[in-house]
Short mmCIF file of C-alpha atoms and ligand atoms in Angstrom, two decimals:
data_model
loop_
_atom_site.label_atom_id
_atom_site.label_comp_id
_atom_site.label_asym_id
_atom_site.label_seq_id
_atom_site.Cartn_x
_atom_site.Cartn_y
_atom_site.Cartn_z
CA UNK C 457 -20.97 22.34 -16.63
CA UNK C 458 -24.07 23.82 -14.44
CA UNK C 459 -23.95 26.05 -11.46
CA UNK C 460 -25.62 25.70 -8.25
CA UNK C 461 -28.32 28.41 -7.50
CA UNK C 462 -26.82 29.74 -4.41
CA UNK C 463 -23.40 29.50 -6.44
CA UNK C 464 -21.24 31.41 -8.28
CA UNK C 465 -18.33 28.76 -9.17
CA UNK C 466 -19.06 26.74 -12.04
CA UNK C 467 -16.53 23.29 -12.99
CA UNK C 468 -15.88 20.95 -16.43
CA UNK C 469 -14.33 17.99 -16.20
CA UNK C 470 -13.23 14.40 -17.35
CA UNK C 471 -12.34 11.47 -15.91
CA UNK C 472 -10.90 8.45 -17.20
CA UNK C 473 -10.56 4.76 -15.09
CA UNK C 474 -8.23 1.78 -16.69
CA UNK C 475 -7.83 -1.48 -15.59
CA UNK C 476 -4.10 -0.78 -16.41
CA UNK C 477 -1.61 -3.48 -18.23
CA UNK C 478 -1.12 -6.17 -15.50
CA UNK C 479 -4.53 -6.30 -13.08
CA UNK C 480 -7.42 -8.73 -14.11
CA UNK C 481 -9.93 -5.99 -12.34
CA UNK C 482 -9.88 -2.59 -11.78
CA UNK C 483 -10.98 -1.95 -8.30
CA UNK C 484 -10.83 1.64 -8.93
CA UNK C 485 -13.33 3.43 -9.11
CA UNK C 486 -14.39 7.57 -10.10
CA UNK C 487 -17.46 9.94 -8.95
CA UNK C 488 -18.18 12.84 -11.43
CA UNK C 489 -21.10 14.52 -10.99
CA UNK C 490 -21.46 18.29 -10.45
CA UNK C 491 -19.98 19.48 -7.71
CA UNK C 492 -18.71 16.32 -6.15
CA UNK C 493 -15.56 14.43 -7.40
CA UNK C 494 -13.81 11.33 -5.79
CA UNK C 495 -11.25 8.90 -6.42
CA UNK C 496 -11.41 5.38 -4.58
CA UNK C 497 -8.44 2.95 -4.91
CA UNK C 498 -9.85 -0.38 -3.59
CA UNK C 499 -8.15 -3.61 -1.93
CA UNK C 500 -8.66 -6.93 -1.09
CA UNK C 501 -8.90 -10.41 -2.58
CA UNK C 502 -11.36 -11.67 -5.10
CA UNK C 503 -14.10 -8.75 -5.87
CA UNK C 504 -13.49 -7.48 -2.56
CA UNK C 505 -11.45 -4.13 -3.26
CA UNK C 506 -13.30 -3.61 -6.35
CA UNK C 507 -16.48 -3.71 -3.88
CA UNK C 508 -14.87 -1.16 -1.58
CA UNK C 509 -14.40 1.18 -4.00
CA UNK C 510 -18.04 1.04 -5.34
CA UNK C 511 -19.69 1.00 -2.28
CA UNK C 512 -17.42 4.28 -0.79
CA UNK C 513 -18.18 6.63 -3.96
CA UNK C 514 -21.78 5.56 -4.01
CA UNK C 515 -22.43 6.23 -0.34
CA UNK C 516 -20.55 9.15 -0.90
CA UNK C 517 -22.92 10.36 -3.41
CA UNK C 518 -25.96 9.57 -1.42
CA UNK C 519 -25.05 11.01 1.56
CA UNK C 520 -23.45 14.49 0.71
CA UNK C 521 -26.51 16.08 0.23
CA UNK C 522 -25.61 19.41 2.41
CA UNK C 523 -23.11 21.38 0.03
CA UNK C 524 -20.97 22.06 3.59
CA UNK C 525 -17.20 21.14 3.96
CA UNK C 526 -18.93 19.47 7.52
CA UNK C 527 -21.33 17.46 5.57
CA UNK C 528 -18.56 16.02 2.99
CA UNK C 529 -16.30 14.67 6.22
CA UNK C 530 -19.66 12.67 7.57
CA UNK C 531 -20.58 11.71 4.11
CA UNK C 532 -16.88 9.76 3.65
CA UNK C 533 -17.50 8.49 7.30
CA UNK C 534 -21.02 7.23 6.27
CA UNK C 535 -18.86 5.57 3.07
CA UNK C 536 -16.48 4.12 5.37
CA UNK C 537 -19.08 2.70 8.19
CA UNK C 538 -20.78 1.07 5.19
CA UNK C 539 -17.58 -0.62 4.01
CA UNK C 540 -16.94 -1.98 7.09
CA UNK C 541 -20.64 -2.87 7.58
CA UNK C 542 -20.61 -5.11 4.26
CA UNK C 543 -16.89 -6.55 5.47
CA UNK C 544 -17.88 -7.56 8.57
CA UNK C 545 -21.73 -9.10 7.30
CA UNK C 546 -19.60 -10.58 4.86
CA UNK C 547 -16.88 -12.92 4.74
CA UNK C 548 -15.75 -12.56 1.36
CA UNK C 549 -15.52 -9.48 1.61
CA UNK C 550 -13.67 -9.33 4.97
CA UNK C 551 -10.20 -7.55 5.16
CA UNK C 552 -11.31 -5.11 2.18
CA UNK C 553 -10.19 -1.50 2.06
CA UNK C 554 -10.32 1.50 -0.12
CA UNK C 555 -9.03 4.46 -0.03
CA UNK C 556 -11.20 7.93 -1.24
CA UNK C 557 -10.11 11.45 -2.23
CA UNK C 558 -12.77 13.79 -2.86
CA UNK C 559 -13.48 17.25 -3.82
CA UNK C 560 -16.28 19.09 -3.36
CA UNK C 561 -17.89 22.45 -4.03
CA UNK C 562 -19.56 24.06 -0.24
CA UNK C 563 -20.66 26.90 1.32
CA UNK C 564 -19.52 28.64 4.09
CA UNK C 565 -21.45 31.64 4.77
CA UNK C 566 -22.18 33.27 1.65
CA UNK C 567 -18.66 32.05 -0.25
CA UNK C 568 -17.95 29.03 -2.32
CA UNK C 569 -15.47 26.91 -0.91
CA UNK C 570 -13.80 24.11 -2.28
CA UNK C 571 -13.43 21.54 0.39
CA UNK C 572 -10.94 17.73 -0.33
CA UNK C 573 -11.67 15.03 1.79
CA UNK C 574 -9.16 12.67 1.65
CA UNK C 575 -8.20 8.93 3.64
CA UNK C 576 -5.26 7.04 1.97
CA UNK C 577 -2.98 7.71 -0.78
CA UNK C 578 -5.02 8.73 -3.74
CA UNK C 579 -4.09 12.46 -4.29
CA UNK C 580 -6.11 15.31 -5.31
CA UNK C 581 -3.63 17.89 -6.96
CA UNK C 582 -4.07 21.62 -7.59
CA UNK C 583 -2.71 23.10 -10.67
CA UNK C 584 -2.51 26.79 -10.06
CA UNK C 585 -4.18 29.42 -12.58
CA UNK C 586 -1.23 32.12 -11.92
CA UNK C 587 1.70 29.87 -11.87
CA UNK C 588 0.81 26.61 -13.93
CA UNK C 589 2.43 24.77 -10.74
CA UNK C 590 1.44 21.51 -9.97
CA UNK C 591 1.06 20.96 -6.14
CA UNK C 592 -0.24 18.19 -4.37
CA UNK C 593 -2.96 19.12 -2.06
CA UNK C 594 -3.33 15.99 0.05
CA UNK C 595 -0.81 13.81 2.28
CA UNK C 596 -0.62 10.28 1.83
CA UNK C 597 -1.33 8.00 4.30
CA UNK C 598 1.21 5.77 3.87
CA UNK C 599 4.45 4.06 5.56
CA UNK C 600 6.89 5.92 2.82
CA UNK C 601 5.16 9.23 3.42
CA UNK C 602 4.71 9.36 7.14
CA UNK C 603 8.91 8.20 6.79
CA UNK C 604 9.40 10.65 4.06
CA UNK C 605 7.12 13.73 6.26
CA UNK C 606 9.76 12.04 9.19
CA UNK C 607 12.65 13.22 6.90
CA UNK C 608 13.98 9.69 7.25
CA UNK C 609 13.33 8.91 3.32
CA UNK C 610 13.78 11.49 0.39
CA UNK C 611 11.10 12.03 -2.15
CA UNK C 612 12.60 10.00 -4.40
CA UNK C 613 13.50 6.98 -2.14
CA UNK C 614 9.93 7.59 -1.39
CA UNK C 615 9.03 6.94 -4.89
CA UNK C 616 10.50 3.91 -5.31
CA UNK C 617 10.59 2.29 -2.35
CA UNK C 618 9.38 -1.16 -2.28
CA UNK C 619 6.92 -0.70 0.23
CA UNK C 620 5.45 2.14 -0.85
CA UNK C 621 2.09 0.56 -0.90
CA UNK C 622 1.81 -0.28 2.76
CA UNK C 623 -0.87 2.16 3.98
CA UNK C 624 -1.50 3.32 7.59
CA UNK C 625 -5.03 4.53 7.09
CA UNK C 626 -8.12 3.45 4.56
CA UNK C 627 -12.26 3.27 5.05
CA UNK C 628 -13.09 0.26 5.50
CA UNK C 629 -10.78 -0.96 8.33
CA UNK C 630 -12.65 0.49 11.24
CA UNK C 631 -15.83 1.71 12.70
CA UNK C 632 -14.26 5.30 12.97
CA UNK C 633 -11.94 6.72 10.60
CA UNK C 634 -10.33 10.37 10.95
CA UNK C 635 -10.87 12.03 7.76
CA UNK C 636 -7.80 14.79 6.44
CA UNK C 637 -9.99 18.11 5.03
CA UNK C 638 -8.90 20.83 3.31
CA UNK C 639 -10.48 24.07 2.15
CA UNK C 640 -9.51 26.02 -0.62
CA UNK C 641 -10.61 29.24 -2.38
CA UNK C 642 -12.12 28.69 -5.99
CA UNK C 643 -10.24 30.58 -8.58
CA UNK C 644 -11.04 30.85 -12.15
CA UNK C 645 -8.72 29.23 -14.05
CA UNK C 646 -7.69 26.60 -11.24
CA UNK C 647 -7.50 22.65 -12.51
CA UNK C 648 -7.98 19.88 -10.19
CA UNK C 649 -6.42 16.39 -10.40
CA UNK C 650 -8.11 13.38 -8.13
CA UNK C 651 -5.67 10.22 -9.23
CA UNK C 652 -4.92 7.06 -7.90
CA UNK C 653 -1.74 5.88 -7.35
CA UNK C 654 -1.54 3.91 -10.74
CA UNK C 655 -0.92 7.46 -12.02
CA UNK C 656 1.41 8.78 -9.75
CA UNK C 657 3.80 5.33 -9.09
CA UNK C 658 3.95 5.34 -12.94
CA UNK C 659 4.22 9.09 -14.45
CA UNK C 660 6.19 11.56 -12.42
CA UNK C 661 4.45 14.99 -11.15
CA UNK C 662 6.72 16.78 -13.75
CA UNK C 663 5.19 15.17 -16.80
CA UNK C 664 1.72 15.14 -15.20
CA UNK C 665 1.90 18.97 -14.99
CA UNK C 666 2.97 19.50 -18.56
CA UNK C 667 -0.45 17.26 -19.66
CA UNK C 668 -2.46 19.39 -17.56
CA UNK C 669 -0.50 22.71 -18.49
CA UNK C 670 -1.00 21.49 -22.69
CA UNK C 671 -4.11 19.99 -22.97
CA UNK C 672 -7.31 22.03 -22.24
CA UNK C 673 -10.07 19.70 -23.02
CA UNK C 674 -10.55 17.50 -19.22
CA UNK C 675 -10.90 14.30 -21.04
CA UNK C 676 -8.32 14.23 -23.58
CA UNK C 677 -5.73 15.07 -20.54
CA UNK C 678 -7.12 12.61 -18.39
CA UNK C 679 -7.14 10.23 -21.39
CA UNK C 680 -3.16 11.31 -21.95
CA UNK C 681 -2.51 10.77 -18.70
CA UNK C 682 -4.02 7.11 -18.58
CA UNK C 683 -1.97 6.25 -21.71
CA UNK C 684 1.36 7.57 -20.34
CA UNK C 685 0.93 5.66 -16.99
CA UNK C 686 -0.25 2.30 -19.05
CA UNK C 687 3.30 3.33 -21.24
CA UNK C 688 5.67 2.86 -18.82
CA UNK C 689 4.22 -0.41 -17.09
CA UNK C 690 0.05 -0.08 -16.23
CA UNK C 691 1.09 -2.17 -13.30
CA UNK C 692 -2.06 -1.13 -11.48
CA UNK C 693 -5.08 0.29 -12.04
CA UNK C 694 -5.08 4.33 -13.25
CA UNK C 695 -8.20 6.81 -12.08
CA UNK C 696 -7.95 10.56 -13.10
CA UNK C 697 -10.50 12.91 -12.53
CA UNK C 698 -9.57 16.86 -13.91
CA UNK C 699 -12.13 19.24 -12.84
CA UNK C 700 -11.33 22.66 -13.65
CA UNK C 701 -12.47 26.13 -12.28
CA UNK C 702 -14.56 27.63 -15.06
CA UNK C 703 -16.24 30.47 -12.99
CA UNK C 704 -15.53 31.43 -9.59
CA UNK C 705 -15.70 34.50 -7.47
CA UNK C 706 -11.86 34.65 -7.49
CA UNK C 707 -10.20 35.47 -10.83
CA UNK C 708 -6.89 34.79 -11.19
CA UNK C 709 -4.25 37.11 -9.49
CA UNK C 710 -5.17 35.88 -5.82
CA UNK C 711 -3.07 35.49 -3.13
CA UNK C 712 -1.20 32.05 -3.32
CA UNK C 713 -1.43 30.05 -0.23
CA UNK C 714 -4.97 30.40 -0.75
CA UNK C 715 -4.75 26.16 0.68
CA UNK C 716 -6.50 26.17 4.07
CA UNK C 717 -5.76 22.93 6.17
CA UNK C 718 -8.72 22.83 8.55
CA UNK C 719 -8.58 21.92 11.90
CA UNK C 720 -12.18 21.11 11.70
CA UNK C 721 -13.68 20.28 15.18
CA UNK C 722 -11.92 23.22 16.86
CA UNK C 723 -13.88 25.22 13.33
CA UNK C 724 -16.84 23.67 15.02
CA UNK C 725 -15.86 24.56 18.37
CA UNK C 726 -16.21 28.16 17.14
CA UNK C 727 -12.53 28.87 16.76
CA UNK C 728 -12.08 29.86 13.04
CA UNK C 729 -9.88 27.04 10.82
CA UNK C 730 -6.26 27.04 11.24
CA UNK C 731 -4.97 29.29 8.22
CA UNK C 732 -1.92 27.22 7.07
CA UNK C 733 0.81 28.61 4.58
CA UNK C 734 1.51 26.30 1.60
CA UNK C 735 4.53 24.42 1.64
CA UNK C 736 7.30 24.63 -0.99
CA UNK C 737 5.53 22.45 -3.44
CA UNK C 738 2.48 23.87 -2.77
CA UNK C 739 0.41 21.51 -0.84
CA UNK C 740 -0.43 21.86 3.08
CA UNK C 741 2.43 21.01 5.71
CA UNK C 742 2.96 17.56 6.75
CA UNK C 743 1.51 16.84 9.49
CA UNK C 744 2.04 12.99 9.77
CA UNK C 745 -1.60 12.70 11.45
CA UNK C 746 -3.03 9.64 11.79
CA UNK C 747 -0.15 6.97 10.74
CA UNK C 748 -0.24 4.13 12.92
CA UNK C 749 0.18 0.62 12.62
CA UNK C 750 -0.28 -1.38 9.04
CA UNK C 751 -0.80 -5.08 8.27
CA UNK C 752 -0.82 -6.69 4.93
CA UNK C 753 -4.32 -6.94 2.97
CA UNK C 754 -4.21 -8.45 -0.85
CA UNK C 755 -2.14 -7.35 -3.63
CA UNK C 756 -1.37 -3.83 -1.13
CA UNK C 757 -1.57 -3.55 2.87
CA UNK C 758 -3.89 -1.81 4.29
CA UNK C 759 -4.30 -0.88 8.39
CA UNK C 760 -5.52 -2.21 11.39
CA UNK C 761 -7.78 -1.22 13.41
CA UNK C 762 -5.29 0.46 15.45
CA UNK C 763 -5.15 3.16 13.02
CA UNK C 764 -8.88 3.95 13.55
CA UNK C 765 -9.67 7.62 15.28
CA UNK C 766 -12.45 8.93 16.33
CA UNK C 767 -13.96 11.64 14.78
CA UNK C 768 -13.95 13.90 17.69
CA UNK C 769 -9.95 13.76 17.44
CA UNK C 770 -9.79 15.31 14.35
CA UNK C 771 -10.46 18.91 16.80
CA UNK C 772 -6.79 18.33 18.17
CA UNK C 773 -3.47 19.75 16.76
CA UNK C 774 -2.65 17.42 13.51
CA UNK C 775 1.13 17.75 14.22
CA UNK C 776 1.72 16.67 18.03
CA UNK C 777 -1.45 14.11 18.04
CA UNK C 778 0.20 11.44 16.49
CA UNK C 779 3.53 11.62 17.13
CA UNK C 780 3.73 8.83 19.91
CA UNK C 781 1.56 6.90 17.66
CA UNK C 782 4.05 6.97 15.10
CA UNK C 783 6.74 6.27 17.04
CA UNK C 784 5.24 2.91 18.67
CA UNK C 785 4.45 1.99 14.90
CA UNK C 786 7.82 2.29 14.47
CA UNK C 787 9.41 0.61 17.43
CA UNK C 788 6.51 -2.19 16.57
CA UNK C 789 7.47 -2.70 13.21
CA UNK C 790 11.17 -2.94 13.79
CA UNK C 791 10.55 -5.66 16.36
CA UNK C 792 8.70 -7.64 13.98
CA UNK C 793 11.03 -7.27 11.59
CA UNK C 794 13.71 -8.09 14.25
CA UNK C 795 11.42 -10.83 15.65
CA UNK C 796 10.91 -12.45 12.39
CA UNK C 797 15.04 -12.20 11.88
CA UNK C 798 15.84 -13.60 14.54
CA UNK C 799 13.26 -16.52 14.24
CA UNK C 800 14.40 -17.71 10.54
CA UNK C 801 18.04 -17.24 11.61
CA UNK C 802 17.01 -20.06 14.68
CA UNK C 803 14.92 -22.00 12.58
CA UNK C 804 17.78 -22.30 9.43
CA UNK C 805 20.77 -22.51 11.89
CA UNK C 806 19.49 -25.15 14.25
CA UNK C 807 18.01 -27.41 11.49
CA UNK C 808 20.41 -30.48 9.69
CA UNK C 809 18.91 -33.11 7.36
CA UNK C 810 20.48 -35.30 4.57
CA UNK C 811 19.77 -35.75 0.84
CA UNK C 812 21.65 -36.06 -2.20
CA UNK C 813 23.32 -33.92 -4.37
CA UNK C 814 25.07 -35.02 -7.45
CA UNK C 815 24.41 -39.15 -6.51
CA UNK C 816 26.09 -38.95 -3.30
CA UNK C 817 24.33 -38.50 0.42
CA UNK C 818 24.86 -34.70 1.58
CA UNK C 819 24.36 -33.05 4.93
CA UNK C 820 22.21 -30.15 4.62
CA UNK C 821 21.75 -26.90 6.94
CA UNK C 822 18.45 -25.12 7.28
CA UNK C 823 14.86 -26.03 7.04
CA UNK C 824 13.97 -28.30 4.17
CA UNK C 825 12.23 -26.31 1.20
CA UNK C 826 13.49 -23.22 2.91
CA UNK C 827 12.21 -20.29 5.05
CA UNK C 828 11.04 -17.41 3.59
CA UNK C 829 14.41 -16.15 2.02
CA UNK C 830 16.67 -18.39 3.54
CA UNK C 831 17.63 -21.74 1.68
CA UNK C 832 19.13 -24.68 3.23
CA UNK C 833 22.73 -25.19 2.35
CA UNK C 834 24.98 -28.17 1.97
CA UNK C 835 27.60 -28.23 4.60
CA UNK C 836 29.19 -32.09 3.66
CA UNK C 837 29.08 -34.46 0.63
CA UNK C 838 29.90 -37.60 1.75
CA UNK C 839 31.29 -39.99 -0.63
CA UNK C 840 28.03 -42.74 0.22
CA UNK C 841 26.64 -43.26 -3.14
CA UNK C 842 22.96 -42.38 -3.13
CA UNK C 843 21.87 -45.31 -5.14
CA UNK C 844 23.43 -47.59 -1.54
CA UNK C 845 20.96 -45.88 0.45
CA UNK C 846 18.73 -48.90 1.29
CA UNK C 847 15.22 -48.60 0.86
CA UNK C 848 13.37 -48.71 4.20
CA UNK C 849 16.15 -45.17 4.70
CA UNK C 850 14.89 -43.72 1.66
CA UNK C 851 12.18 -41.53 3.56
CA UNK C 852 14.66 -40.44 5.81
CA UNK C 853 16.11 -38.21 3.32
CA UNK C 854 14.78 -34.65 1.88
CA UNK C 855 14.09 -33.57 5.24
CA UNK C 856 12.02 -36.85 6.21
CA UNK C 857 13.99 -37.31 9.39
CA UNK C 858 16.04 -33.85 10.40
CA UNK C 859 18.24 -32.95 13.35
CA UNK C 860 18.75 -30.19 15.61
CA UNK C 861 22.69 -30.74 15.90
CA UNK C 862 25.86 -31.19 13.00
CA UNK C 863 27.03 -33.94 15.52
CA UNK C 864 23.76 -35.88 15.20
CA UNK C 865 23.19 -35.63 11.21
CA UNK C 866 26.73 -36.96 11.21
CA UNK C 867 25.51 -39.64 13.46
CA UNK C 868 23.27 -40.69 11.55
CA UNK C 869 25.11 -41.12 8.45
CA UNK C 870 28.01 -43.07 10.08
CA UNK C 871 24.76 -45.64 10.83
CA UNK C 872 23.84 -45.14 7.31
CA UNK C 873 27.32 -45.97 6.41
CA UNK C 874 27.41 -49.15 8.85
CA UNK C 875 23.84 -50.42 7.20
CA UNK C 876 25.25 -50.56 3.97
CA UNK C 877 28.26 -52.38 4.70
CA UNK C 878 26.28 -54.37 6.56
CA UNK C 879 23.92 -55.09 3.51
CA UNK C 880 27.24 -55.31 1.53
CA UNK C 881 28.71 -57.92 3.43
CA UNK C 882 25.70 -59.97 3.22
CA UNK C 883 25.11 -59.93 -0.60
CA UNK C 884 28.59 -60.09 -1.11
CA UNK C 885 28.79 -56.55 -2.69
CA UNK C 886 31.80 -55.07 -2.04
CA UNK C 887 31.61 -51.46 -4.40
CA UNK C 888 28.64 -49.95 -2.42
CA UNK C 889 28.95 -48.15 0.84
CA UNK C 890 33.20 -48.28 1.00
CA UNK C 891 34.14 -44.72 0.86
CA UNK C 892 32.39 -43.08 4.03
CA UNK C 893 35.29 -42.94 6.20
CA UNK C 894 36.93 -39.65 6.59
CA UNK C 895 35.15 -37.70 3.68
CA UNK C 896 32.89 -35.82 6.96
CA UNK C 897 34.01 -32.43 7.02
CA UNK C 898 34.35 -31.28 3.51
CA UNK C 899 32.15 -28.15 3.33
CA UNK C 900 30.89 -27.11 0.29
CA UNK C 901 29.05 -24.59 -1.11
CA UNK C 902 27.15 -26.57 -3.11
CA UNK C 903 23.37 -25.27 -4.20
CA UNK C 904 20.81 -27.93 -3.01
CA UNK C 905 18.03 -28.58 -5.59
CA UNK C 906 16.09 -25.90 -7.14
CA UNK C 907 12.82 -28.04 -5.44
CA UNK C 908 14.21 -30.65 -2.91
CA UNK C 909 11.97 -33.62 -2.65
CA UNK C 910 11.12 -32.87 0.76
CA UNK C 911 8.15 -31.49 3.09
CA UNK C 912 8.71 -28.64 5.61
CA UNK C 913 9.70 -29.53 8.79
CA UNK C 914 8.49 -27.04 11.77
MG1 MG T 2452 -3.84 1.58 -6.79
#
């Protein structure tokens, strides 16, 4: 605890950062110095994400060194031009991401103002001194959220959706990056969560609030909150960062909706921030800003370039900005989906091979190994014994030689059949090779090997 000269709001805190129960590395990483909190949540292969994450907080801390909500938007810019700096000089570290939510103590005039700084879908939360409410202050930037902000998923399907780790904005993926900011009023009494999403995914907001509302030491709650998430599964890595408001102009008893979503070029532009009502729940409106296109990244996805905006956008009205942007990301992504349909349906209907299954030669539908989630399937077990198949047609089968017809798989067997006779009626064999005719036809549903000896055929 200290307090800044020109200050009159004074903070404690904790922190805890686990690797979790499943990750080899945590590429999380926490700032906690006085005055300036973050979160990063990194991604990427190898050391990449855990990189990211490094490099953001530390630039962060170098480069916020003007306590003003202006100064704290450029200083996550500056993190998120060096990311990208190091990605692109760098090609193990190329594709890495992190995300960054960040709370800092400013000035504006002569009042303290707590300003959050957030890209990606860390949170920074806001338990209230008058109510003991736990509200979420920032907005994910995330496929499920800008859906769930859409009202096309409920919080819940939100919450467990399987793709609720495809982002739509992060530092590191472009030069620019538009940067959410939020000012807020100190008040004594006021706790602050900054988590990554190993908390959140794991421990639900309801459970989180009652280990903020019961214990009043920062580090033993951040510590209980870090055991709870590794409890029920650690399945990524778990940052928490609790500052609370020890001293602060504002005692408890002010107004709520004290949450100010700022608007902050038209601020600059003169025009004072955008006073925004909380939303049931407490934290700012949705707004959907900024969700555009995503691509996958590592063990999460993270977004394209397309995603970046310039700085100079972030003066415009959050709500309507985006919408179109939004809306091609959608119509994009459910043409790829389509696209990619479409394409294994092609591939796996148009594709015939032969192999065995249970000693006898098979005709087989689909692309040998499979495609994505599609297996091959047996249509016809003929009644050629696989031990007749001569030798120099051994290759042939597993997907060595395939077809793009039922008429020419069956083609080919009927030679098959024909060679062995052949063979037959020169050694004198007569058991090999006799039962062919007629047994075409019989579809099965037989399951083809678990790994069919065969290589992918385009
Ligand atoms: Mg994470």
């Amino acid at each position: 605890m200290s307090t800044d000269g020109t200050t009159t709001t004074t903070f404690r805190w904790g922190s805890a950062c686990d690797v979790g129960q499943v990750r080899q590395v945590n590429q999380d990483h926490v700032l906690t110095e006085d005055g300036l909190f973050a979160v990063a949540d990194g991604m990427g292969g190898h050391r990449a994400g855990e990189v990211a994450s490094e490099v953001a907080v530390g630039t962060l801390k170098e480069r916020f060194d003007v306590p003003d909500a202006d100064h704290l938007v450029v200083a996550v810019q500056l993190a998120n031009s060096e990311v990208v700096r190091l990605a692109r000089d760098n090609p193990d570290f190329r594709g890495m991401g992190t995300t960054i939510s960040a709370l800092a103590l400013t000035r504006n005039d002569d009042h303290d103002v707590l300003a959050v700084a957030n890209v990606g879908d860390s949170r920074t939360y806001l338990l209230k001194a008058e109510s003991e409410e736990l509200e979420q202050v920032t907005e994910d930037h995330s496929l499920v959220a800008t859906l769930e902000r859409q009202g096309q998923l409920t919080a819940d399907e939100a919450a467990s959706h399987p793709q609720r780790n495809i982002l739509t904005r992060a530092l590191g993926i472009d030069g620019n990056v538009l940067v959410d900011l939020w000012e807020l009023e100190p008040v004594k009494g006021d706790r602050y969560l900054l988590c990554s999403d190993g908390l959140f995914n794991e421990v639900d907001e309801g459970r989180i609030a009652s280990v903020l509302r019961r214990l009043a030491e920062p580090d033993d709650a951040a510590a209980e909150l870090v055991r709870l998430a590794n409890e029920h599964g650690g399945r990524d890595n778990i940052s928490v960062v609790i500052v609370d408001v020890v001293q602060a102009a504002t005692d408890v008893g002010a107004a709520p909706g004290r949450v100010r979503r700022v608007t902050h070029g038209e601020s600059r532009d003169g025009a004072p921030p955008e006073a925004v009502p909380a939303r049931p729940g407490g934290a700012a409106p949705s707004t959907g800003s900024g969700d555009a296109a995503a691509a996958t990244g590592g063990d999460r996805a993270t977004p394209t370039a397309a995603d970046a905006t310039t700085a100079t956008q972030r003066s415009k009205g959050p709500r309507s900005r985006f919408t179109w942007r939004v809306a091609a990301f959608l119509v994009a992504l459910v043409a790829i989906i389509g696209g990619t349909v479409a394409a294994v349906d092609v591939s796996m209907n148009g594709t015939f091979y032969v192999d065995t299954v249970d000693g006898k030669v098979a005709i087989y539908q689909g692309t040998p190994g499979g495609l994505l989630w599609r297996q091959p399937k047996v249509v016809t077990t003929t009644e050629v014994a696989a031990d007749d198949v001569p030798d120099d047609k051994a290759n042939d089968l597993g997907g060595g030689m395939t077809f793009t017809s039922r008429a020419e798989a069956d083609a080919y067997v009927e030679q098959l059949r024909a060679d062995i006779e052949r063979i037959d009626a020169a050694t004198g064999d007569g058991d090999a090779g006799s039962g062919l005719g007629g047994a075409l036809g019989g579809a099965t549903t037989t399951t083809p090997p678990t790994t069919p000896s065969t290589t992918l055929v385009p």
